[in-house]
Amino acid sequence: MPKHATILAVNKHLHPVRLATYTSRCGNDPYLALELYKWNLQLSAAFQQVLAVTEVALRNSIDEQLRIWNAGQPRHSPPGGTHGRDWLLDPARPLNSLTRDSRRTATNHATAADGTRDAAHPRKGVPVTHDDILAQITFGVWPKLLPTKITTDTSYRARRILWQQALHHAFPHNTNDPNGYIVADRAGRLHGLRNRVSHMEPLLGVNITARHNDALRLLAAISPEVRDWCAGMSTVIEIRRKCPIEL
């Protein structure tokens, strides 16, 4: 156990307000509160690994299908013909309206990233590519492309079109979910968890097992092999069992 002075110093510099959630769960025991805080950091780090794999697999699977779909869509303005595969630079309807703001932001970030590269970097000054922009698209964009049950949502029809024409192919192992609602709900919940983890917020009220299952089942809908690999790497459930208090 750390010295009393150490406990007081850490509580002071992490700030009592930040630790209040942990302290209240530990009967105002400052040492136990710090143990719980440390456990929360470890759990966040473990979830971060699982979420990182899930986000990249989700992004790339959706991107692959959007490239195929976009290339076959008619262009409704001159010069006519069809759109190209690069949906981030030349999106067809209704993808253009669904992603307008996120594409603009991602393009700006990709351009800025080039400015921070060292002069000796092999890609310094190279034009921004589809993959550069794709890497800057945030997790929160993907759930908003997937179907919603809310028929009054202004994007309801557009998301339904994308699911039916393209995005259901991004989840080839998805079963008993023809409308894509289960996939969409899992992606949405994982986005919420990612925000909590990224901001180092308490996970004490999170159903840890359920969110871990969300990630693995979403991966399984994309690729059972990736799911198995991620499950074998994950330490989320192991760390959950080591919680210093009863959740």
PDB file of C-alpha atoms in Angstrom:
ATOM      1  CA  MET A   1       0.000   0.000   0.000  1.00  0.00           C
ATOM      2  CA  PRO A   2       1.355   3.491  -0.827  1.00  0.00           C
ATOM      3  CA  LYS A   3       2.143   5.896   1.985  1.00  0.00           C
ATOM      4  CA  HIS A   4      -0.672   8.053   3.305  1.00  0.00           C
ATOM      5  CA  ALA A   5       1.084  11.160   2.000  1.00  0.00           C
ATOM      6  CA  THR A   6       1.245   9.608  -1.462  1.00  0.00           C
ATOM      7  CA  ILE A   7      -2.456   8.802  -1.410  1.00  0.00           C
ATOM      8  CA  LEU A   8      -3.292  12.376  -0.422  1.00  0.00           C
ATOM      9  CA  ALA A   9      -0.994  13.838  -3.098  1.00  0.00           C
ATOM     10  CA  VAL A  10      -2.441  11.684  -5.880  1.00  0.00           C
ATOM     11  CA  ASN A  11      -5.990  12.500  -4.786  1.00  0.00           C
ATOM     12  CA  LYS A  12      -5.133  16.187  -4.806  1.00  0.00           C
ATOM     13  CA  HIS A  13      -3.520  16.259  -8.240  1.00  0.00           C
ATOM     14  CA  LEU A  14      -6.041  13.993  -9.950  1.00  0.00           C
ATOM     15  CA  HIS A  15      -8.581  16.248  -8.222  1.00  0.00           C
ATOM     16  CA  PRO A  16     -11.349  15.252  -5.795  1.00  0.00           C
ATOM     17  CA  VAL A  17     -14.028  16.133  -8.345  1.00  0.00           C
ATOM     18  CA  ARG A  18     -12.622  13.639 -10.843  1.00  0.00           C
ATOM     19  CA  LEU A  19     -12.286  10.999  -8.160  1.00  0.00           C
ATOM     20  CA  ALA A  20     -15.697  11.646  -6.605  1.00  0.00           C
ATOM     21  CA  THR A  21     -17.373   8.849  -8.567  1.00  0.00           C
ATOM     22  CA  TYR A  22     -14.795   6.356  -7.347  1.00  0.00           C
ATOM     23  CA  THR A  23     -14.685   7.673  -3.768  1.00  0.00           C
ATOM     24  CA  SER A  24     -18.448   7.445  -3.412  1.00  0.00           C
ATOM     25  CA  ARG A  25     -18.367   3.802  -4.527  1.00  0.00           C
ATOM     26  CA  CYS A  26     -15.672   3.004  -1.952  1.00  0.00           C
ATOM     27  CA  GLY A  27     -17.195   4.348   1.240  1.00  0.00           C
ATOM     28  CA  ASN A  28     -14.959   7.435   1.039  1.00  0.00           C
ATOM     29  CA  ASP A  29     -11.854   5.260   1.410  1.00  0.00           C
ATOM     30  CA  PRO A  30      -9.171   7.251  -0.491  1.00  0.00           C
ATOM     31  CA  TYR A  31      -6.883   4.258  -0.993  1.00  0.00           C
ATOM     32  CA  LEU A  32      -9.616   2.015  -2.346  1.00  0.00           C
ATOM     33  CA  ALA A  33     -10.829   4.865  -4.565  1.00  0.00           C
ATOM     34  CA  LEU A  34      -7.370   5.064  -6.141  1.00  0.00           C
ATOM     35  CA  GLU A  35      -7.308   1.303  -6.648  1.00  0.00           C
ATOM     36  CA  LEU A  36     -10.666   1.546  -8.394  1.00  0.00           C
ATOM     37  CA  TYR A  37      -9.416   4.445 -10.508  1.00  0.00           C
ATOM     38  CA  LYS A  38      -6.340   2.419 -11.500  1.00  0.00           C
ATOM     39  CA  TRP A  39      -8.554  -0.532 -12.387  1.00  0.00           C
ATOM     40  CA  ASN A  40     -10.689   1.747 -14.563  1.00  0.00           C
ATOM     41  CA  LEU A  41      -7.562   2.883 -16.418  1.00  0.00           C
ATOM     42  CA  GLN A  42      -6.551  -0.731 -17.014  1.00  0.00           C
ATOM     43  CA  LEU A  43     -10.028  -1.649 -18.233  1.00  0.00           C
ATOM     44  CA  SER A  44     -10.082   1.370 -20.556  1.00  0.00           C
ATOM     45  CA  ALA A  45      -6.744   0.356 -22.035  1.00  0.00           C
ATOM     46  CA  ALA A  46      -8.004  -3.190 -22.601  1.00  0.00           C
ATOM     47  CA  PHE A  47     -11.187  -1.940 -24.242  1.00  0.00           C
ATOM     48  CA  GLN A  48      -9.154   0.469 -26.358  1.00  0.00           C
ATOM     49  CA  GLN A  49      -7.397  -2.469 -28.018  1.00  0.00           C
ATOM     50  CA  VAL A  50     -10.658  -4.250 -28.820  1.00  0.00           C
ATOM     51  CA  LEU A  51     -12.288  -1.053 -30.062  1.00  0.00           C
ATOM     52  CA  ALA A  52      -9.287  -0.224 -32.240  1.00  0.00           C
ATOM     53  CA  VAL A  53      -9.563  -3.575 -34.033  1.00  0.00           C
ATOM     54  CA  THR A  54     -13.339  -3.255 -34.312  1.00  0.00           C
ATOM     55  CA  GLU A  55     -13.222   0.283 -35.677  1.00  0.00           C
ATOM     56  CA  VAL A  56     -10.653  -0.501 -38.364  1.00  0.00           C
ATOM     57  CA  ALA A  57     -12.417  -3.696 -39.468  1.00  0.00           C
ATOM     58  CA  LEU A  58     -15.781  -1.885 -39.568  1.00  0.00           C
ATOM     59  CA  ARG A  59     -14.333   1.047 -41.480  1.00  0.00           C
ATOM     60  CA  ASN A  60     -12.593  -1.060 -44.095  1.00  0.00           C
ATOM     61  CA  SER A  61     -15.529  -3.409 -44.645  1.00  0.00           C
ATOM     62  CA  ILE A  62     -17.940  -0.510 -45.153  1.00  0.00           C
ATOM     63  CA  ASP A  63     -15.450   1.341 -47.346  1.00  0.00           C
ATOM     64  CA  GLU A  64     -14.984  -1.683 -49.605  1.00  0.00           C
ATOM     65  CA  GLN A  65     -18.703  -1.928 -50.273  1.00  0.00           C
ATOM     66  CA  LEU A  66     -19.171   1.813 -50.732  1.00  0.00           C
ATOM     67  CA  ARG A  67     -16.415   1.857 -53.356  1.00  0.00           C
ATOM     68  CA  ILE A  68     -18.179  -0.881 -55.315  1.00  0.00           C
ATOM     69  CA  TRP A  69     -21.607   0.724 -54.953  1.00  0.00           C
ATOM     70  CA  ASN A  70     -20.446   4.249 -55.778  1.00  0.00           C
ATOM     71  CA  ALA A  71     -18.815   3.149 -59.030  1.00  0.00           C
ATOM     72  CA  GLY A  72     -22.131   1.913 -60.340  1.00  0.00           C
ATOM     73  CA  GLN A  73     -24.234   4.951 -59.525  1.00  0.00           C
ATOM     74  CA  PRO A  74     -25.393   7.305 -62.292  1.00  0.00           C
ATOM     75  CA  ARG A  75     -24.181  10.874 -62.253  1.00  0.00           C
ATOM     76  CA  HIS A  76     -27.146  13.277 -62.145  1.00  0.00           C
ATOM     77  CA  SER A  77     -25.197  16.270 -63.391  1.00  0.00           C
ATOM     78  CA  PRO A  78     -22.728  16.911 -66.253  1.00  0.00           C
ATOM     79  CA  PRO A  79     -20.677  15.242 -67.561  1.00  0.00           C
ATOM     80  CA  GLY A  80     -23.081  12.344 -66.935  1.00  0.00           C
ATOM     81  CA  GLY A  81     -22.012   8.722 -66.892  1.00  0.00           C
ATOM     82  CA  THR A  82     -21.351   7.083 -63.534  1.00  0.00           C
ATOM     83  CA  HIS A  83     -19.466   8.038 -60.421  1.00  0.00           C
ATOM     84  CA  GLY A  84     -16.052   6.574 -59.645  1.00  0.00           C
ATOM     85  CA  ARG A  85     -15.005   4.266 -56.839  1.00  0.00           C
ATOM     86  CA  ASP A  86     -13.758   7.147 -54.705  1.00  0.00           C
ATOM     87  CA  TRP A  87     -16.890   7.908 -52.715  1.00  0.00           C
ATOM     88  CA  LEU A  88     -14.955  10.255 -50.424  1.00  0.00           C
ATOM     89  CA  LEU A  89     -14.117  12.615 -53.290  1.00  0.00           C
ATOM     90  CA  ASP A  90     -17.026  11.940 -55.653  1.00  0.00           C
ATOM     91  CA  PRO A  91     -19.967  10.478 -53.707  1.00  0.00           C
ATOM     92  CA  ALA A  92     -23.243   9.535 -55.379  1.00  0.00           C
ATOM     93  CA  ARG A  93     -26.658  10.211 -53.937  1.00  0.00           C
ATOM     94  CA  PRO A  94     -27.640   9.715 -51.118  1.00  0.00           C
ATOM     95  CA  LEU A  95     -24.141   9.113 -49.783  1.00  0.00           C
ATOM     96  CA  ASN A  96     -23.108  12.676 -50.638  1.00  0.00           C
ATOM     97  CA  SER A  97     -25.582  14.286 -48.246  1.00  0.00           C
ATOM     98  CA  LEU A  98     -25.043  11.722 -45.498  1.00  0.00           C
ATOM     99  CA  THR A  99     -21.288  12.298 -45.396  1.00  0.00           C
ATOM    100  CA  ARG A 100     -20.819  15.893 -46.552  1.00  0.00           C
ATOM    101  CA  ASP A 101     -19.609  17.379 -43.267  1.00  0.00           C
ATOM    102  CA  SER A 102     -17.561  14.375 -42.194  1.00  0.00           C
ATOM    103  CA  ARG A 103     -15.813  14.183 -45.583  1.00  0.00           C
ATOM    104  CA  ARG A 104     -14.923  17.861 -45.448  1.00  0.00           C
ATOM    105  CA  THR A 105     -13.541  17.568 -41.927  1.00  0.00           C
ATOM    106  CA  ALA A 106     -11.590  14.401 -42.729  1.00  0.00           C
ATOM    107  CA  THR A 107     -10.109  15.963 -45.863  1.00  0.00           C
ATOM    108  CA  ASN A 108      -8.970  19.000 -43.890  1.00  0.00           C
ATOM    109  CA  HIS A 109      -7.379  16.776 -41.257  1.00  0.00           C
ATOM    110  CA  ALA A 110      -5.653  14.639 -43.894  1.00  0.00           C
ATOM    111  CA  THR A 111      -4.259  17.761 -45.552  1.00  0.00           C
ATOM    112  CA  ALA A 112      -3.086  19.129 -42.206  1.00  0.00           C
ATOM    113  CA  ALA A 113      -1.401  15.804 -41.418  1.00  0.00           C
ATOM    114  CA  ASP A 114       0.810  16.208 -44.455  1.00  0.00           C
ATOM    115  CA  GLY A 115       1.893  19.587 -43.139  1.00  0.00           C
ATOM    116  CA  THR A 116       3.188  18.001 -39.937  1.00  0.00           C
ATOM    117  CA  ARG A 117       5.313  15.406 -41.727  1.00  0.00           C
ATOM    118  CA  ASP A 118       9.050  15.743 -41.551  1.00  0.00           C
ATOM    119  CA  ALA A 119      10.683  16.951 -44.755  1.00  0.00           C
ATOM    120  CA  ALA A 120      12.380  13.554 -45.115  1.00  0.00           C
ATOM    121  CA  HIS A 121       9.099  11.648 -44.863  1.00  0.00           C
ATOM    122  CA  PRO A 122       8.560   9.578 -48.048  1.00  0.00           C
ATOM    123  CA  ARG A 123       5.004  10.929 -48.443  1.00  0.00           C
ATOM    124  CA  LYS A 124       5.774  14.562 -47.688  1.00  0.00           C
ATOM    125  CA  GLY A 125       3.935  16.719 -50.225  1.00  0.00           C
ATOM    126  CA  VAL A 126       2.221  13.761 -51.885  1.00  0.00           C
ATOM    127  CA  PRO A 127      -1.394  14.517 -52.850  1.00  0.00           C
ATOM    128  CA  VAL A 128      -3.993  13.413 -50.312  1.00  0.00           C
ATOM    129  CA  THR A 129      -5.488  10.030 -51.251  1.00  0.00           C
ATOM    130  CA  HIS A 130      -8.710   8.192 -50.521  1.00  0.00           C
ATOM    131  CA  ASP A 131      -6.952   6.157 -47.827  1.00  0.00           C
ATOM    132  CA  ASP A 132      -5.563   9.308 -46.201  1.00  0.00           C
ATOM    133  CA  ILE A 133      -9.064  10.740 -45.887  1.00  0.00           C
ATOM    134  CA  LEU A 134     -10.586   7.414 -44.838  1.00  0.00           C
ATOM    135  CA  ALA A 135      -8.160   7.181 -41.932  1.00  0.00           C
ATOM    136  CA  GLN A 136      -9.476  10.526 -40.681  1.00  0.00           C
ATOM    137  CA  ILE A 137     -13.149   9.506 -40.726  1.00  0.00           C
ATOM    138  CA  THR A 138     -14.258   9.106 -37.115  1.00  0.00           C
ATOM    139  CA  PHE A 139     -15.968   6.046 -35.639  1.00  0.00           C
ATOM    140  CA  GLY A 140     -19.180   8.030 -35.158  1.00  0.00           C
ATOM    141  CA  VAL A 141     -19.735   8.341 -38.912  1.00  0.00           C
ATOM    142  CA  TRP A 142     -20.255   4.615 -39.499  1.00  0.00           C
ATOM    143  CA  PRO A 143     -23.283   4.036 -37.241  1.00  0.00           C
ATOM    144  CA  LYS A 144     -24.960   6.990 -38.963  1.00  0.00           C
ATOM    145  CA  LEU A 145     -24.686   5.233 -42.323  1.00  0.00           C
ATOM    146  CA  LEU A 146     -26.308   2.070 -40.996  1.00  0.00           C
ATOM    147  CA  PRO A 147     -30.102   1.622 -40.775  1.00  0.00           C
ATOM    148  CA  THR A 148     -32.212   3.312 -38.115  1.00  0.00           C
ATOM    149  CA  LYS A 149     -35.571   2.193 -36.766  1.00  0.00           C
ATOM    150  CA  ILE A 150     -36.653   5.811 -36.325  1.00  0.00           C
ATOM    151  CA  THR A 151     -38.839   6.457 -39.361  1.00  0.00           C
ATOM    152  CA  THR A 152     -39.011  10.192 -38.590  1.00  0.00           C
ATOM    153  CA  ASP A 153     -35.229  10.515 -38.851  1.00  0.00           C
ATOM    154  CA  THR A 154     -34.416  12.679 -41.864  1.00  0.00           C
ATOM    155  CA  SER A 155     -31.755  10.168 -42.938  1.00  0.00           C
ATOM    156  CA  TYR A 156     -34.035   7.117 -42.556  1.00  0.00           C
ATOM    157  CA  ARG A 157     -34.646   6.562 -46.284  1.00  0.00           C
ATOM    158  CA  ALA A 158     -31.056   7.264 -47.342  1.00  0.00           C
ATOM    159  CA  ARG A 159     -29.674   4.824 -44.793  1.00  0.00           C
ATOM    160  CA  ARG A 160     -32.184   2.195 -45.850  1.00  0.00           C
ATOM    161  CA  ILE A 161     -31.098   2.594 -49.491  1.00  0.00           C
ATOM    162  CA  LEU A 162     -27.424   2.192 -48.594  1.00  0.00           C
ATOM    163  CA  TRP A 163     -28.125  -0.907 -46.518  1.00  0.00           C
ATOM    164  CA  GLN A 164     -30.197  -2.596 -49.190  1.00  0.00           C
ATOM    165  CA  GLN A 165     -27.917  -1.726 -52.092  1.00  0.00           C
ATOM    166  CA  ALA A 166     -24.480  -1.926 -50.496  1.00  0.00           C
ATOM    167  CA  LEU A 167     -23.826  -2.120 -46.790  1.00  0.00           C
ATOM    168  CA  HIS A 168     -25.445  -5.445 -46.008  1.00  0.00           C
ATOM    169  CA  HIS A 169     -22.562  -6.907 -48.029  1.00  0.00           C
ATOM    170  CA  ALA A 170     -20.136  -5.418 -45.482  1.00  0.00           C
ATOM    171  CA  PHE A 171     -21.466  -7.926 -42.938  1.00  0.00           C
ATOM    172  CA  PRO A 172     -21.531 -11.217 -44.872  1.00  0.00           C
ATOM    173  CA  HIS A 173     -21.880 -13.315 -41.709  1.00  0.00           C
ATOM    174  CA  ASN A 174     -24.725 -11.270 -40.243  1.00  0.00           C
ATOM    175  CA  THR A 175     -27.659 -13.615 -39.588  1.00  0.00           C
ATOM    176  CA  ASN A 176     -31.245 -13.075 -38.416  1.00  0.00           C
ATOM    177  CA  ASP A 177     -30.850  -9.343 -38.960  1.00  0.00           C
ATOM    178  CA  PRO A 178     -32.094  -8.586 -42.491  1.00  0.00           C
ATOM    179  CA  ASN A 179     -32.847  -4.945 -41.707  1.00  0.00           C
ATOM    180  CA  GLY A 180     -29.426  -4.263 -40.181  1.00  0.00           C
ATOM    181  CA  TYR A 181     -30.835  -2.937 -36.926  1.00  0.00           C
ATOM    182  CA  ILE A 182     -28.812  -5.244 -34.680  1.00  0.00           C
ATOM    183  CA  VAL A 183     -25.568  -4.376 -36.478  1.00  0.00           C
ATOM    184  CA  ALA A 184     -26.414  -0.666 -36.284  1.00  0.00           C
ATOM    185  CA  ASP A 185     -27.285  -0.830 -32.582  1.00  0.00           C
ATOM    186  CA  ARG A 186     -24.037  -2.598 -31.762  1.00  0.00           C
ATOM    187  CA  ALA A 187     -21.999  -0.081 -33.731  1.00  0.00           C
ATOM    188  CA  GLY A 188     -23.809   2.780 -31.993  1.00  0.00           C
ATOM    189  CA  ARG A 189     -23.226   1.375 -28.521  1.00  0.00           C
ATOM    190  CA  LEU A 190     -19.547   0.792 -29.286  1.00  0.00           C
ATOM    191  CA  HIS A 191     -19.194   4.366 -30.504  1.00  0.00           C
ATOM    192  CA  GLY A 192     -20.596   5.560 -27.170  1.00  0.00           C
ATOM    193  CA  LEU A 193     -18.180   3.298 -25.299  1.00  0.00           C
ATOM    194  CA  ARG A 194     -15.269   4.523 -27.388  1.00  0.00           C
ATOM    195  CA  ASN A 195     -16.054   8.105 -26.393  1.00  0.00           C
ATOM    196  CA  ARG A 196     -16.097   7.169 -22.704  1.00  0.00           C
ATOM    197  CA  VAL A 197     -12.826   5.265 -22.998  1.00  0.00           C
ATOM    198  CA  SER A 198     -11.123   8.015 -25.002  1.00  0.00           C
ATOM    199  CA  HIS A 199     -12.064  10.649 -22.409  1.00  0.00           C
ATOM    200  CA  MET A 200     -11.045   8.387 -19.505  1.00  0.00           C
ATOM    201  CA  GLU A 201     -14.537   8.483 -18.049  1.00  0.00           C
ATOM    202  CA  PRO A 202     -15.645   5.957 -15.406  1.00  0.00           C
ATOM    203  CA  LEU A 203     -16.816   2.612 -16.750  1.00  0.00           C
ATOM    204  CA  LEU A 204     -18.455   1.613 -13.460  1.00  0.00           C
ATOM    205  CA  GLY A 205     -21.953   1.847 -14.895  1.00  0.00           C
ATOM    206  CA  VAL A 206     -21.082   0.086 -18.146  1.00  0.00           C
ATOM    207  CA  ASN A 207     -22.212  -3.474 -18.763  1.00  0.00           C
ATOM    208  CA  ILE A 208     -18.684  -4.629 -19.507  1.00  0.00           C
ATOM    209  CA  THR A 209     -19.520  -8.130 -20.669  1.00  0.00           C
ATOM    210  CA  ALA A 210     -22.311  -6.903 -22.945  1.00  0.00           C
ATOM    211  CA  ARG A 211     -20.151  -4.240 -24.597  1.00  0.00           C
ATOM    212  CA  HIS A 212     -17.313  -6.731 -25.063  1.00  0.00           C
ATOM    213  CA  ASN A 213     -19.816  -9.080 -26.701  1.00  0.00           C
ATOM    214  CA  ASP A 214     -21.032  -6.217 -28.917  1.00  0.00           C
ATOM    215  CA  ALA A 215     -17.514  -5.809 -30.286  1.00  0.00           C
ATOM    216  CA  LEU A 216     -16.914  -9.500 -30.853  1.00  0.00           C
ATOM    217  CA  ARG A 217     -20.321 -10.069 -32.445  1.00  0.00           C
ATOM    218  CA  LEU A 218     -19.920  -7.075 -34.727  1.00  0.00           C
ATOM    219  CA  LEU A 219     -16.544  -8.439 -35.784  1.00  0.00           C
ATOM    220  CA  ALA A 220     -18.081 -11.884 -36.270  1.00  0.00           C
ATOM    221  CA  ALA A 221     -20.610 -10.403 -38.699  1.00  0.00           C
ATOM    222  CA  ILE A 222     -17.664  -9.084 -40.725  1.00  0.00           C
ATOM    223  CA  SER A 223     -15.163 -11.909 -40.293  1.00  0.00           C
ATOM    224  CA  PRO A 224     -15.245 -14.801 -37.799  1.00  0.00           C
ATOM    225  CA  GLU A 225     -11.482 -15.088 -38.168  1.00  0.00           C
ATOM    226  CA  VAL A 226     -10.924 -11.501 -37.063  1.00  0.00           C
ATOM    227  CA  ARG A 227     -13.373 -12.044 -34.193  1.00  0.00           C
ATOM    228  CA  ASP A 228     -11.441 -15.077 -32.985  1.00  0.00           C
ATOM    229  CA  TRP A 229      -8.113 -13.252 -33.225  1.00  0.00           C
ATOM    230  CA  CYS A 230      -9.432 -10.258 -31.299  1.00  0.00           C
ATOM    231  CA  ALA A 231     -11.089 -12.456 -28.661  1.00  0.00           C
ATOM    232  CA  GLY A 232      -7.804 -14.287 -28.125  1.00  0.00           C
ATOM    233  CA  MET A 233      -5.976 -10.995 -27.624  1.00  0.00           C
ATOM    234  CA  SER A 234      -8.548  -9.294 -25.411  1.00  0.00           C
ATOM    235  CA  THR A 235      -7.983  -8.978 -21.658  1.00  0.00           C
ATOM    236  CA  VAL A 236     -11.260  -7.135 -20.948  1.00  0.00           C
ATOM    237  CA  ILE A 237     -13.022  -9.977 -19.122  1.00  0.00           C
ATOM    238  CA  GLU A 238      -9.880 -10.898 -17.182  1.00  0.00           C
ATOM    239  CA  ILE A 239      -9.501  -7.327 -15.942  1.00  0.00           C
ATOM    240  CA  ARG A 240     -13.196  -7.082 -15.122  1.00  0.00           C
ATOM    241  CA  ARG A 241     -12.793  -9.958 -12.677  1.00  0.00           C
ATOM    242  CA  LYS A 242     -10.040  -8.035 -10.869  1.00  0.00           C
ATOM    243  CA  CYS A 243     -12.255  -5.100  -9.946  1.00  0.00           C
ATOM    244  CA  PRO A 244     -11.437  -4.102  -6.331  1.00  0.00           C
ATOM    245  CA  ILE A 245     -15.145  -3.674  -5.456  1.00  0.00           C
ATOM    246  CA  GLU A 246     -18.364  -5.524  -6.266  1.00  0.00           C
ATOM    247  CA  LEU A 247     -19.860  -4.002  -9.395  1.00  0.00           C
TER     248      LEU A 247
END
